[in-house]
Amino acid sequence: MLWEEKEEVILLNTPAEFSFMQNLNYLSRSTNECLFRIHDNKIRKAITIDEYIILVEIGEQAEHTLLIEFLGNTRPSSKRVREQVVAYIIEWFDLETNISPFYEIATKDSMLNQAVLQFRGLRIMGIPDLFEAIAWGVLGQQINLTYAYTLKRRLVEKFGHSMEFEGEMYWLFPTARDLAKLTVEELVELKMTVKKCEYLIDVATQIDRELLTKEMLLETNDVKKAEKILTKIRGIGPWTANYVLMRCLRFPDAFPIDDVGLHNAIKHVIGSDQKPTKDVIQQLALPWKGWEAYATFYLWRFLY
């Protein structure tokens, strides 16, 4: 991915099949998001690299060029750290995936052709940190999206780290280490179930002790093997595992087939009152083979 530094800012080239506005619209879907702010068609987000908290503002300088500015005297003096900031943004926006093959499949597919027409340039906005991705998956289990955002905000504002800029707080998700040292009683105060508190502390402990790492999952190079590693962990079922493999590990064939949002999106597209069965979804998904994650993400976009 080509990028250059121009004085104090960074210019990052984006692929042809990328629309900053489509991704900005996706990121705007919740008014209760606590990990970034959208301001004047730009995204402001705090990122932690090593011991640094860096506040970036990401906007579009021209078509297929992102402008990255450092706010509040947080521009790292080290080029290595600045490179890591760019790498984080590339991963967050999934800029290294060539999605042209997905568009070729989707354009000819009756379930997907309207979605790719309407949302062209949308990427799977990622969650690069493994603990954050799993925690978000666990928080979202068996509750609606609105309440999931409420729980996330409570967790972040109680146990996360933050910095202030222009009178606004910019929050970072708590680390695995932050949560591994908590008790269930401390987490229950946030009004989540005891089970979810136990799951979060368990997975935080495994990640903190490096019994579970991103590299370990990526090295499987196989979505089913990676899913198996994740589902051995208490509180992580196939839905949560595939959600994490899709949004954090970038497995293009990750497929949260049991997702209620996916079922509702399929109902919307086919104009049905009935929830599709698993067999029906598997049949519909046959042409998406290898791109199930992108197919799911684009279908979700009809709803969220």
CSV table of C-alpha atoms in Angstrom, one decimal:
chain,number,residue,atom,x,y,z
A,1,MET,CA,0.0,0.0,0.0
A,2,LEU,CA,1.6,3.3,-1.1
A,3,TRP,CA,1.8,6.2,1.3
A,4,GLU,CA,4.0,9.2,1.8
A,5,GLU,CA,4.7,11.8,4.5
A,6,LYS,CA,4.2,15.4,3.5
A,7,GLU,CA,5.4,17.7,6.1
A,8,GLU,CA,3.4,16.8,9.3
A,9,VAL,CA,0.7,14.7,7.5
A,10,ILE,CA,0.5,11.3,5.8
A,11,LEU,CA,-1.1,10.7,2.4
A,12,LEU,CA,-2.3,7.1,2.0
A,13,ASN,CA,-3.4,5.8,-1.4
A,14,THR,CA,-6.5,3.6,-1.4
A,15,PRO,CA,-7.6,0.9,-4.0
A,16,ALA,CA,-10.0,1.7,-6.8
A,17,GLU,CA,-12.7,-0.5,-5.1
A,18,PHE,CA,-12.8,1.7,-2.0
A,19,SER,CA,-15.2,4.5,-1.0
A,20,PHE,CA,-14.3,6.6,2.1
A,21,MET,CA,-17.9,7.9,2.3
A,22,GLN,CA,-19.4,4.4,2.2
A,23,ASN,CA,-17.2,3.4,5.1
A,24,LEU,CA,-17.8,6.7,6.9
A,25,ASN,CA,-21.6,6.1,6.6
A,26,TYR,CA,-21.2,2.6,8.0
A,27,LEU,CA,-19.2,4.0,11.0
A,28,SER,CA,-21.9,6.6,11.6
A,29,ARG,CA,-24.6,3.9,12.2
A,30,SER,CA,-24.6,4.2,16.0
A,31,THR,CA,-24.9,7.5,17.9
A,32,ASN,CA,-23.5,5.7,21.0
A,33,GLU,CA,-20.1,4.7,19.6
A,34,CYS,CA,-17.4,5.5,22.1
A,35,LEU,CA,-14.1,4.5,20.3
A,36,PHE,CA,-14.0,7.2,17.6
A,37,ARG,CA,-15.8,10.5,16.7
A,38,ILE,CA,-16.9,11.6,13.3
A,39,HIS,CA,-16.4,15.3,12.8
A,40,ASP,CA,-16.8,17.2,9.5
A,41,ASN,CA,-16.7,14.0,7.4
A,42,LYS,CA,-13.5,13.0,9.1
A,43,ILE,CA,-12.9,10.3,11.7
A,44,ARG,CA,-11.0,11.0,14.9
A,45,LYS,CA,-9.6,8.0,16.7
A,46,ALA,CA,-7.1,7.3,19.5
A,47,ILE,CA,-4.7,4.5,18.7
A,48,THR,CA,-2.2,2.9,21.1
A,49,ILE,CA,1.2,1.8,19.7
A,50,ASP,CA,3.6,0.5,22.3
A,51,GLU,CA,3.3,3.0,25.2
A,52,TYR,CA,2.1,5.8,23.0
A,53,ILE,CA,-1.5,7.1,22.7
A,54,ILE,CA,-1.8,8.7,19.3
A,55,LEU,CA,-4.8,10.7,18.1
A,56,VAL,CA,-5.4,10.6,14.4
A,57,GLU,CA,-7.9,12.4,12.1
A,58,ILE,CA,-8.6,10.5,8.9
A,59,GLY,CA,-10.2,12.3,6.0
A,60,GLU,CA,-10.3,12.1,2.2
A,61,GLN,CA,-7.9,14.4,0.5
A,62,ALA,CA,-8.9,13.4,-3.0
A,63,GLU,CA,-10.5,10.3,-4.5
A,64,HIS,CA,-8.4,7.3,-3.5
A,65,THR,CA,-6.2,9.3,-1.2
A,66,LEU,CA,-6.7,9.5,2.6
A,67,LEU,CA,-5.2,12.3,4.6
A,68,ILE,CA,-4.0,11.3,8.0
A,69,GLU,CA,-3.3,14.1,10.5
A,70,PHE,CA,-1.9,13.8,14.1
A,71,LEU,CA,-3.8,15.8,16.7
A,72,GLY,CA,-2.9,17.2,20.1
A,73,ASN,CA,0.8,17.0,19.8
A,74,THR,CA,0.6,13.2,19.4
A,75,ARG,CA,2.6,12.9,16.2
A,76,PRO,CA,5.2,10.2,17.0
A,77,SER,CA,8.8,11.3,16.4
A,78,SER,CA,9.8,7.7,15.5
A,79,LYS,CA,9.2,6.8,11.9
A,80,ARG,CA,8.7,3.1,13.0
A,81,VAL,CA,5.8,4.2,15.2
A,82,ARG,CA,4.2,6.3,12.4
A,83,GLU,CA,4.5,3.2,10.1
A,84,GLN,CA,2.6,1.2,12.7
A,85,VAL,CA,-0.1,3.9,12.8
A,86,VAL,CA,-0.5,3.6,9.0
A,87,ALA,CA,-0.5,-0.2,9.2
A,88,TYR,CA,-3.3,0.0,11.8
A,89,ILE,CA,-5.4,2.2,9.5
A,90,ILE,CA,-4.8,-0.1,6.5
A,91,GLU,CA,-5.9,-3.0,8.6
A,92,TRP,CA,-8.9,-1.2,10.1
A,93,PHE,CA,-10.2,-0.3,6.6
A,94,ASP,CA,-9.2,-3.7,5.1
A,95,LEU,CA,-7.3,-1.9,2.3
A,96,GLU,CA,-5.0,-4.8,1.4
A,97,THR,CA,-7.8,-7.1,0.3
A,98,ASN,CA,-8.5,-7.1,-3.4
A,99,ILE,CA,-12.4,-7.3,-3.4
A,100,SER,CA,-12.7,-7.3,-7.2
A,101,PRO,CA,-13.3,-11.1,-7.3
A,102,PHE,CA,-16.1,-10.6,-4.7
A,103,TYR,CA,-17.8,-7.9,-6.9
A,104,GLU,CA,-17.6,-10.3,-9.9
A,105,ILE,CA,-19.5,-12.9,-8.0
A,106,ALA,CA,-21.9,-10.5,-6.3
A,107,THR,CA,-22.9,-8.7,-9.4
A,108,LYS,CA,-24.3,-11.9,-10.9
A,109,ASP,CA,-25.9,-13.1,-7.6
A,110,SER,CA,-29.6,-12.2,-7.0
A,111,MET,CA,-29.0,-12.0,-3.2
A,112,LEU,CA,-26.0,-9.6,-3.4
A,113,ASN,CA,-26.4,-7.6,-6.7
A,114,GLN,CA,-28.4,-4.8,-5.1
A,115,ALA,CA,-26.1,-4.6,-2.0
A,116,VAL,CA,-23.0,-4.2,-4.1
A,117,LEU,CA,-24.7,-1.6,-6.3
A,118,GLN,CA,-25.9,0.4,-3.3
A,119,PHE,CA,-22.8,0.1,-1.1
A,120,ARG,CA,-20.0,-0.2,-3.6
A,121,GLY,CA,-16.6,0.6,-2.1
A,122,LEU,CA,-17.6,-0.5,1.4
A,123,ARG,CA,-15.0,-2.6,3.2
A,124,ILE,CA,-15.3,-4.9,6.3
A,125,MET,CA,-14.4,-2.3,8.9
A,126,GLY,CA,-12.2,-4.3,11.1
A,127,ILE,CA,-11.4,-4.6,14.8
A,128,PRO,CA,-7.6,-5.1,14.6
A,129,ASP,CA,-7.1,-6.0,18.3
A,130,LEU,CA,-8.0,-9.6,19.1
A,131,PHE,CA,-9.3,-9.0,22.7
A,132,GLU,CA,-11.5,-6.1,21.6
A,133,ALA,CA,-12.9,-8.2,18.8
A,134,ILE,CA,-13.8,-11.1,21.1
A,135,ALA,CA,-15.1,-8.9,23.8
A,136,TRP,CA,-17.4,-7.1,21.3
A,137,GLY,CA,-18.6,-10.5,20.1
A,138,VAL,CA,-19.3,-11.6,23.7
A,139,LEU,CA,-21.0,-8.3,24.6
A,140,GLY,CA,-23.3,-8.7,21.6
A,141,GLN,CA,-24.5,-12.2,22.4
A,142,GLN,CA,-28.3,-12.5,22.7
A,143,ILE,CA,-29.0,-8.8,23.0
A,144,ASN,CA,-29.9,-6.1,20.5
A,145,LEU,CA,-27.2,-3.9,18.9
A,146,THR,CA,-28.3,-0.8,20.8
A,147,TYR,CA,-27.8,-2.4,24.2
A,148,ALA,CA,-24.5,-3.9,23.1
A,149,TYR,CA,-23.2,-0.4,22.4
A,150,THR,CA,-24.4,0.7,25.8
A,151,LEU,CA,-22.5,-2.1,27.5
A,152,LYS,CA,-19.4,-1.3,25.4
A,153,ARG,CA,-19.5,2.3,26.5
A,154,ARG,CA,-19.9,1.3,30.2
A,155,LEU,CA,-16.9,-1.1,29.9
A,156,VAL,CA,-14.7,1.4,28.0
A,157,GLU,CA,-15.4,4.4,30.3
A,158,LYS,CA,-15.0,2.3,33.5
A,159,PHE,CA,-11.9,0.3,32.6
A,160,GLY,CA,-10.4,1.8,29.4
A,161,HIS,CA,-7.7,4.5,28.9
A,162,SER,CA,-8.3,7.9,27.4
A,163,MET,CA,-6.9,11.2,26.3
A,164,GLU,CA,-8.5,14.7,26.0
A,165,PHE,CA,-8.4,17.0,23.0
A,166,GLU,CA,-10.4,20.2,22.5
A,167,GLY,CA,-12.6,19.3,25.4
A,168,GLU,CA,-13.5,15.9,24.1
A,169,MET,CA,-12.5,12.5,25.5
A,170,TYR,CA,-11.0,9.9,23.2
A,171,TRP,CA,-11.2,6.4,24.6
A,172,LEU,CA,-9.2,3.2,24.1
A,173,PHE,CA,-10.7,-0.2,24.6
A,174,PRO,CA,-9.5,-1.9,27.8
A,175,THR,CA,-6.6,-4.3,27.2
A,176,ALA,CA,-6.7,-8.0,28.1
A,177,ARG,CA,-4.4,-7.2,31.0
A,178,ASP,CA,-6.8,-4.5,32.3
A,179,LEU,CA,-9.7,-7.0,32.4
A,180,ALA,CA,-7.7,-10.1,33.5
A,181,LYS,CA,-7.1,-8.6,36.9
A,182,LEU,CA,-10.8,-7.8,37.5
A,183,THR,CA,-13.3,-9.9,39.5
A,184,VAL,CA,-16.8,-10.8,38.3
A,185,GLU,CA,-18.2,-8.5,41.0
A,186,GLU,CA,-16.4,-5.5,39.5
A,187,LEU,CA,-17.8,-6.3,36.0
A,188,VAL,CA,-21.3,-7.1,37.1
A,189,GLU,CA,-21.7,-3.4,38.1
A,190,LEU,CA,-21.9,-2.6,34.4
A,191,LYS,CA,-25.3,-4.5,34.3
A,192,MET,CA,-24.2,-7.4,32.2
A,193,THR,CA,-24.9,-11.1,33.0
A,194,VAL,CA,-22.6,-13.0,35.4
A,195,LYS,CA,-21.8,-15.4,32.5
A,196,LYS,CA,-20.6,-12.6,30.2
A,197,CYS,CA,-18.4,-11.3,33.0
A,198,GLU,CA,-16.9,-14.7,33.5
A,199,TYR,CA,-16.3,-15.1,29.7
A,200,LEU,CA,-14.6,-11.7,29.4
A,201,ILE,CA,-12.3,-12.4,32.3
A,202,ASP,CA,-11.5,-15.9,31.0
A,203,VAL,CA,-10.6,-14.8,27.5
A,204,ALA,CA,-8.7,-11.7,28.9
A,205,THR,CA,-6.6,-14.0,31.0
A,206,GLN,CA,-5.8,-16.4,28.1
A,207,ILE,CA,-4.8,-13.5,25.9
A,208,ASP,CA,-2.8,-11.8,28.7
A,209,ARG,CA,-0.9,-15.0,29.2
A,210,GLU,CA,-0.4,-15.4,25.5
A,211,LEU,CA,-2.2,-18.8,25.5
A,212,LEU,CA,-4.3,-17.3,22.7
A,213,THR,CA,-2.8,-14.9,20.1
A,214,LYS,CA,-3.7,-13.4,16.7
A,215,GLU,CA,-0.6,-15.1,15.2
A,216,MET,CA,-1.8,-18.5,16.5
A,217,LEU,CA,-5.1,-18.1,14.7
A,218,LEU,CA,-3.6,-16.7,11.5
A,219,GLU,CA,-1.0,-19.5,11.3
A,220,THR,CA,-3.8,-22.1,10.9
A,221,ASN,CA,-4.5,-20.6,7.5
A,222,ASP,CA,-7.8,-22.5,7.7
A,223,VAL,CA,-11.1,-21.0,8.9
A,224,LYS,CA,-12.3,-24.3,10.4
A,225,LYS,CA,-9.1,-24.9,12.4
A,226,ALA,CA,-9.1,-21.3,13.7
A,227,GLU,CA,-12.8,-21.6,14.6
A,228,LYS,CA,-12.0,-24.8,16.5
A,229,ILE,CA,-9.3,-23.0,18.6
A,230,LEU,CA,-11.8,-20.2,19.4
A,231,THR,CA,-14.8,-22.4,20.3
A,232,LYS,CA,-12.7,-24.4,22.8
A,233,ILE,CA,-12.8,-21.2,24.9
A,234,ARG,CA,-15.7,-20.9,27.3
A,235,GLY,CA,-18.3,-18.4,26.0
A,236,ILE,CA,-17.2,-18.5,22.4
A,237,GLY,CA,-19.6,-20.4,20.1
A,238,PRO,CA,-19.5,-20.7,16.3
A,239,TRP,CA,-21.3,-17.3,15.9
A,240,THR,CA,-18.8,-15.4,18.0
A,241,ALA,CA,-15.8,-17.3,16.5
A,242,ASN,CA,-16.8,-16.5,13.0
A,243,TYR,CA,-17.5,-12.9,13.8
A,244,VAL,CA,-14.0,-12.6,15.2
A,245,LEU,CA,-12.5,-14.5,12.3
A,246,MET,CA,-14.3,-12.1,9.9
A,247,ARG,CA,-13.6,-8.7,11.6
A,248,CYS,CA,-10.2,-9.3,13.2
A,249,LEU,CA,-8.4,-12.1,11.5
A,250,ARG,CA,-9.8,-11.3,8.0
A,251,PHE,CA,-10.7,-14.8,7.0
A,252,PRO,CA,-12.7,-14.1,3.8
A,253,ASP,CA,-14.6,-17.4,4.2
A,254,ALA,CA,-15.6,-16.8,7.9
A,255,PHE,CA,-19.4,-17.2,7.9
A,256,PRO,CA,-21.6,-16.4,11.0
A,257,ILE,CA,-24.4,-18.4,9.5
A,258,ASP,CA,-26.5,-18.3,12.7
A,259,ASP,CA,-26.5,-14.5,12.8
A,260,VAL,CA,-30.0,-13.0,13.3
A,261,GLY,CA,-29.0,-9.9,11.3
A,262,LEU,CA,-28.0,-12.0,8.4
A,263,HIS,CA,-31.4,-13.9,8.6
A,264,ASN,CA,-33.2,-10.5,8.7
A,265,ALA,CA,-31.2,-9.2,5.7
A,266,ILE,CA,-32.0,-12.3,3.7
A,267,LYS,CA,-35.7,-11.9,4.6
A,268,HIS,CA,-35.5,-8.2,3.4
A,269,VAL,CA,-33.9,-9.1,0.1
A,270,ILE,CA,-36.2,-11.9,-0.8
A,271,GLY,CA,-39.3,-10.2,0.6
A,272,SER,CA,-40.2,-13.1,2.9
A,273,ASP,CA,-42.0,-13.1,6.3
A,274,GLN,CA,-40.3,-16.3,7.3
A,275,LYS,CA,-36.8,-16.6,8.8
A,276,PRO,CA,-34.7,-18.7,6.3
A,277,THR,CA,-33.6,-22.1,7.5
A,278,LYS,CA,-29.9,-23.0,7.8
A,279,ASP,CA,-30.3,-25.3,4.8
A,280,VAL,CA,-31.7,-22.5,2.7
A,281,ILE,CA,-28.9,-20.1,3.7
A,282,GLN,CA,-26.3,-22.8,2.9
A,283,GLN,CA,-27.8,-23.1,-0.6
A,284,LEU,CA,-28.0,-19.3,-1.1
A,285,ALA,CA,-24.4,-19.1,0.0
A,286,LEU,CA,-23.0,-21.7,-2.4
A,287,PRO,CA,-22.0,-19.0,-5.1
A,288,TRP,CA,-20.3,-16.9,-2.4
A,289,LYS,CA,-17.7,-19.6,-1.6
A,290,GLY,CA,-14.5,-18.0,-0.3
A,291,TRP,CA,-16.3,-14.6,0.1
A,292,GLU,CA,-18.9,-15.4,2.8
A,293,ALA,CA,-17.5,-12.7,5.1
A,294,TYR,CA,-18.0,-10.0,2.6
A,295,ALA,CA,-21.4,-11.3,1.5
A,296,THR,CA,-22.5,-11.2,5.1
A,297,PHE,CA,-21.2,-7.7,5.8
A,298,TYR,CA,-22.8,-6.3,2.7
A,299,LEU,CA,-26.2,-7.9,3.5
A,300,TRP,CA,-26.0,-6.6,7.1
A,301,ARG,CA,-25.6,-3.1,5.6
A,302,PHE,CA,-29.3,-3.2,4.6
A,303,LEU,CA,-30.2,-3.3,8.3
A,304,TYR,CA,-27.5,-1.3,10.1
